[in-house]
Amino acid sequence: MLENKTGMIFGVANQRSIAWACAQACAAQGAKLAFTYQGERLKENVEKLTKDLEGALVVPCDVTNQADVDAAFQTVEKEFGKLDFLIHSIAFAPKEALDGEFVMTSREAFTTALEISAFSLTQLALAATPLMKDGGSIVTMSYYGAEKVVQNYNVMGVAKAALESSVRYLAEDLGKQNIRVNAVSAGPINTLSARGVKNMGAMLKHIAEKSPLRRNVEAREVGNTALFLVSDLSSAITGETIYVDCGFNIIGV
Ligand code: NDP
């Protein structure tokens, strides 16, 4: 499905990362992939995980550093010559902002969370566009806390709302170049980032009881949806937020 396609994947921290599930799904369909990591401490992890993927590139990229972003795209252009898709699977908020009341969010926590978790999508889309010479597809990861109040999710919910809105504005801007932009709204999954949200265990239990499918989503299922969105099977879908949450979002009382 993705033979002769090249993709860039942001956000692999370890084997539990949603980005890694996306990478596995895309690699299995023949995509050639470039991975970015943030900081030296993750370099070894990402290199180990990707060592069996033929032709995979691994490049550093902290999205708060524009020079890193520019260098990462230059390397991809030099090595791959073009880019067909980009998967954005990164987010960050200071731990103290993910506990207690949203009203206590500091200016610094707000700015950091919005910059890394929302603005970075626009930043990466702008850098990717010149490489997407034959059109392309950009996918990001969101969460239900963007639209409903989820206890302790706080400023990340506000960042995800900005992210989902950015998806729509980017879809309109980039559609002229046949570049599609979509979000996947995933149900909670026990990853490194998710552990930063207090009471994650209780949330997983609640969803397993209340969602129509009576279980939690697996990272593999989010990866498969990302694969669909970067493939030509979704060629008329853009600007959307697609739920992969075992149906939890449809439930009222
Ligand atoms: P991970 O911790 O595995 O992935 C988050 C990634 O973001 C890490 O690789 C992290 O690197 C990276 N990151 C943080 N700050 C920066 C930065 N400044 N520059 C570049 N990369 C950075 O967790 P997930 O796989 O759970 O998260 C992936 C995405 O999925 C996030 O957007 C998250 O909000 C979203 N999501 C997660 C859900 C869940 O329940 N797990 C549910 C719905 C959406 P580092 O470790 O170095 O900080």
XYZ file of C-alpha atoms and ligand atoms in Angstrom:
301
model
C 0.000 0.000 0.000
C 2.885 2.405 0.718
C 5.533 1.080 -1.673
C 7.700 3.945 -3.012
C 6.323 6.267 -0.314
C 8.483 8.026 2.243
C 7.327 9.217 5.637
C 8.639 11.145 8.602
C 7.551 10.080 12.079
C 7.841 12.398 15.084
C 7.376 11.067 18.625
C 8.880 7.616 19.060
C 10.146 7.511 22.644
C 9.959 3.738 23.180
C 8.148 0.602 22.000
C 4.912 1.698 23.711
C 4.743 5.022 21.830
C 1.749 5.536 19.547
C 4.256 6.795 16.962
C 5.969 3.391 17.013
C 2.655 1.617 16.360
C 2.135 3.972 13.398
C 5.665 3.261 12.163
C 5.161 -0.502 12.327
C 1.885 -0.299 10.394
C 3.444 1.910 7.686
C 6.694 -0.074 7.432
C 4.718 -3.311 7.003
C 3.136 -1.730 3.919
C 6.499 -0.852 2.358
C 7.061 2.778 3.437
C 10.585 4.117 3.853
C 10.715 6.024 7.141
C 12.663 8.787 8.867
C 12.368 8.997 12.646
C 13.111 11.955 14.863
C 14.028 11.831 18.523
C 14.253 14.534 21.140
C 17.530 14.636 23.069
C 20.456 12.231 23.236
C 18.832 10.049 25.920
C 16.262 8.790 23.381
C 18.695 8.316 20.499
C 19.733 4.810 21.527
C 16.084 3.720 22.051
C 15.026 4.868 18.602
C 18.118 3.447 16.885
C 17.564 0.058 18.540
C 13.858 -0.038 17.647
C 14.418 0.912 14.012
C 17.576 -1.084 13.260
C 15.705 -3.777 11.296
C 13.723 -1.329 9.162
C 15.381 -1.160 5.768
C 16.617 2.309 4.802
C 15.322 3.975 7.993
C 16.821 7.327 8.923
C 17.130 8.534 12.520
C 17.612 12.276 13.076
C 17.506 14.526 16.167
C 14.675 17.054 16.427
C 13.438 19.054 19.390
C 10.535 21.092 18.000
C 11.334 24.008 20.321
C 14.573 24.436 18.350
C 13.946 25.710 14.791
C 17.525 24.853 13.755
C 16.821 21.206 14.674
C 13.643 21.221 12.574
C 15.416 22.773 9.566
C 18.294 20.290 9.812
C 15.946 17.284 10.101
C 14.068 18.233 6.917
C 17.337 18.969 5.084
C 18.578 15.468 5.927
C 15.321 13.916 4.723
C 15.452 15.902 1.489
C 19.069 14.848 0.892
C 18.485 11.161 1.666
C 14.921 10.591 0.384
C 14.504 13.419 -2.163
C 10.795 13.808 -1.331
C 8.238 13.222 1.405
C 4.784 11.643 1.061
C 3.554 11.706 4.652
C 4.310 13.002 8.113
C 3.028 11.634 11.423
C 3.074 14.115 14.320
C 2.786 12.249 17.621
C 4.298 14.623 20.154
C 2.955 16.506 23.119
C 4.251 17.915 26.368
C 2.978 19.808 29.408
C 4.819 20.332 32.699
C 3.723 17.661 35.199
C 2.368 20.168 37.736
C -0.111 21.422 35.119
C -1.652 17.939 34.794
C -2.929 17.774 38.349
C -5.477 19.833 40.276
C -7.454 22.699 38.798
C -7.008 24.142 35.295
C -7.494 27.652 36.657
C -4.080 27.375 38.350
C -2.204 26.858 35.033
C 0.849 29.132 34.921
C 1.695 31.318 31.928
C 4.845 29.259 31.403
C 3.042 25.890 31.471
C 0.365 27.193 29.108
C 2.911 28.542 26.624
C 5.060 25.406 26.728
C 2.119 23.023 26.312
C 0.634 24.984 23.412
C 3.993 25.437 21.678
C 5.096 21.804 21.795
C 1.711 20.112 21.485
C -0.118 22.385 19.034
C 2.100 24.956 17.277
C 4.608 22.256 16.311
C 2.086 20.779 13.860
C 1.971 24.043 11.884
C 5.746 24.404 12.163
C 6.325 20.890 10.774
C 3.629 21.231 8.098
C 5.359 24.364 6.768
C 8.711 22.593 6.666
C 7.235 19.467 5.031
C 5.272 21.202 2.274
C 8.199 21.867 -0.135
C 9.173 18.181 0.088
C 5.635 16.949 -0.622
C 6.066 17.434 -4.342
C 3.383 14.909 -5.348
C 0.915 15.910 -2.627
C 0.952 14.321 0.795
C -0.739 13.448 4.044
C -0.133 14.789 7.555
C -1.586 13.044 10.617
C -1.556 14.169 14.246
C -2.722 12.616 17.527
C -5.456 14.221 19.600
C -7.639 13.281 22.546
C -11.263 13.740 23.668
C -10.078 16.211 26.366
C -9.974 18.743 23.482
C -13.761 19.026 23.554
C -14.945 17.773 26.952
C -13.556 18.350 30.417
C -11.424 15.398 31.477
C -10.172 15.631 35.048
C -6.439 16.455 35.298
C -6.016 16.755 31.512
C -6.259 20.528 31.968
C -3.948 22.558 29.707
C -3.398 19.547 27.441
C -7.110 19.687 26.630
C -6.721 23.315 25.587
C -3.644 22.402 23.529
C -5.526 19.556 21.821
C -8.408 21.932 20.990
C -5.853 24.236 19.324
C -4.349 21.219 17.567
C -7.704 20.065 16.138
C -8.492 23.586 14.973
C -5.024 23.838 13.397
C -5.806 20.640 11.466
C -8.790 22.365 9.836
C -6.908 25.577 8.962
C -3.937 23.626 7.614
C -6.233 21.358 5.585
C -7.679 24.443 3.869
C -4.275 26.038 3.207
C -2.512 22.908 1.982
C -5.407 21.279 0.130
C -4.509 23.291 -2.984
C -1.265 21.316 -3.117
C -3.110 18.046 -2.578
C -1.732 17.784 0.958
C -4.280 16.358 3.396
C -4.224 17.011 7.164
C -6.155 14.944 9.712
C -6.183 14.116 13.408
C -6.778 10.807 15.129
C -8.538 11.193 18.483
C -7.270 8.137 20.322
C -8.693 6.635 23.481
C -6.277 6.479 26.438
C -3.308 4.139 26.073
C -0.711 3.433 28.733
C 2.377 5.177 27.313
C 5.169 7.246 28.855
C 3.261 10.522 28.293
C -0.037 9.078 29.522
C 1.582 8.200 32.827
C 2.017 11.932 33.401
C -1.785 12.280 33.633
C -3.013 11.542 37.159
C -5.582 8.736 37.623
C -4.866 7.120 34.257
C -5.685 3.688 35.730
C -9.160 4.795 36.789
C -9.773 6.294 33.351
C -8.813 3.053 31.578
C -11.132 1.086 33.876
C -14.038 3.487 33.270
C -13.663 3.223 29.484
C -13.445 -0.573 29.603
C -16.813 -0.547 31.410
C -18.627 2.221 29.511
C -17.444 2.259 25.876
C -19.637 0.475 23.309
C -16.875 -2.067 22.641
C -16.358 -2.566 26.442
C -12.583 -2.332 26.198
C -9.722 0.094 25.705
C -8.106 0.851 22.373
C -4.706 -0.647 21.499
C -1.849 1.391 20.031
C -1.853 -1.043 17.078
C -5.399 0.095 16.204
C -4.358 3.760 16.252
C -1.388 2.841 14.041
C -3.681 1.135 11.543
C -5.885 4.250 11.339
C -2.806 6.415 10.766
C -1.838 3.993 7.973
C -5.283 4.452 6.391
C -4.946 8.238 6.639
C -1.493 8.374 5.031
C -2.509 5.941 2.280
C -4.473 6.684 -0.890
C -7.455 4.817 0.609
C -8.355 8.070 2.406
C -7.722 10.331 -0.604
C -10.867 12.480 -0.109
C -10.566 12.873 3.678
C -9.017 16.077 5.034
C -9.493 18.413 7.999
C -11.125 15.667 10.073
C -10.708 14.357 13.581
C -11.319 10.610 13.494
C -12.094 8.816 16.760
C -10.292 5.579 17.512
C -11.668 5.104 21.004
C -13.873 1.976 21.018
C -16.804 4.366 20.558
C -16.480 6.085 23.947
C -17.150 9.578 22.506
C -20.725 8.708 21.443
C -21.884 7.867 24.957
C -23.986 10.415 26.897
C -25.481 9.465 30.224
P 5.041 9.053 24.193
O 5.601 9.605 25.471
O 5.474 7.704 23.795
O 5.302 10.061 22.984
C 5.310 11.468 23.136
C 6.480 11.970 22.332
O 6.515 13.406 22.280
C 7.800 11.533 22.922
O 8.588 10.933 21.928
C 8.363 12.845 23.398
O 9.748 12.868 23.557
C 7.878 13.773 22.319
N 8.179 15.167 22.634
C 7.886 15.855 23.767
N 8.417 17.097 23.690
C 9.029 17.188 22.485
C 9.764 18.217 21.816
N 10.003 19.405 22.378
N 10.252 17.961 20.570
C 10.068 16.762 19.995
N 9.404 15.747 20.576
C 8.889 15.964 21.813
O 3.446 9.117 24.383
P 2.225 8.823 23.389
O 2.627 7.878 22.342
O 1.095 8.518 24.279
O 1.916 10.256 22.767
C 1.902 10.521 21.374
C 0.789 11.483 21.029
O -0.459 10.846 21.211
C 0.750 12.750 21.873
O 0.364 13.845 21.069
C -0.348 12.427 22.868
O -0.946 13.586 23.420
C -1.291 11.691 21.948
N -2.337 10.900 22.602
C -2.000 9.978 23.557
C -2.984 9.244 24.184
C -2.631 8.268 25.254
O -3.525 7.915 26.045
N -1.423 7.774 25.343
C -4.396 9.413 23.835
C -4.642 10.369 22.781
C -3.643 11.073 22.209
P 10.300 12.896 25.112
O 9.962 11.561 25.681
O 11.741 13.156 24.958
O 9.603 14.010 25.822
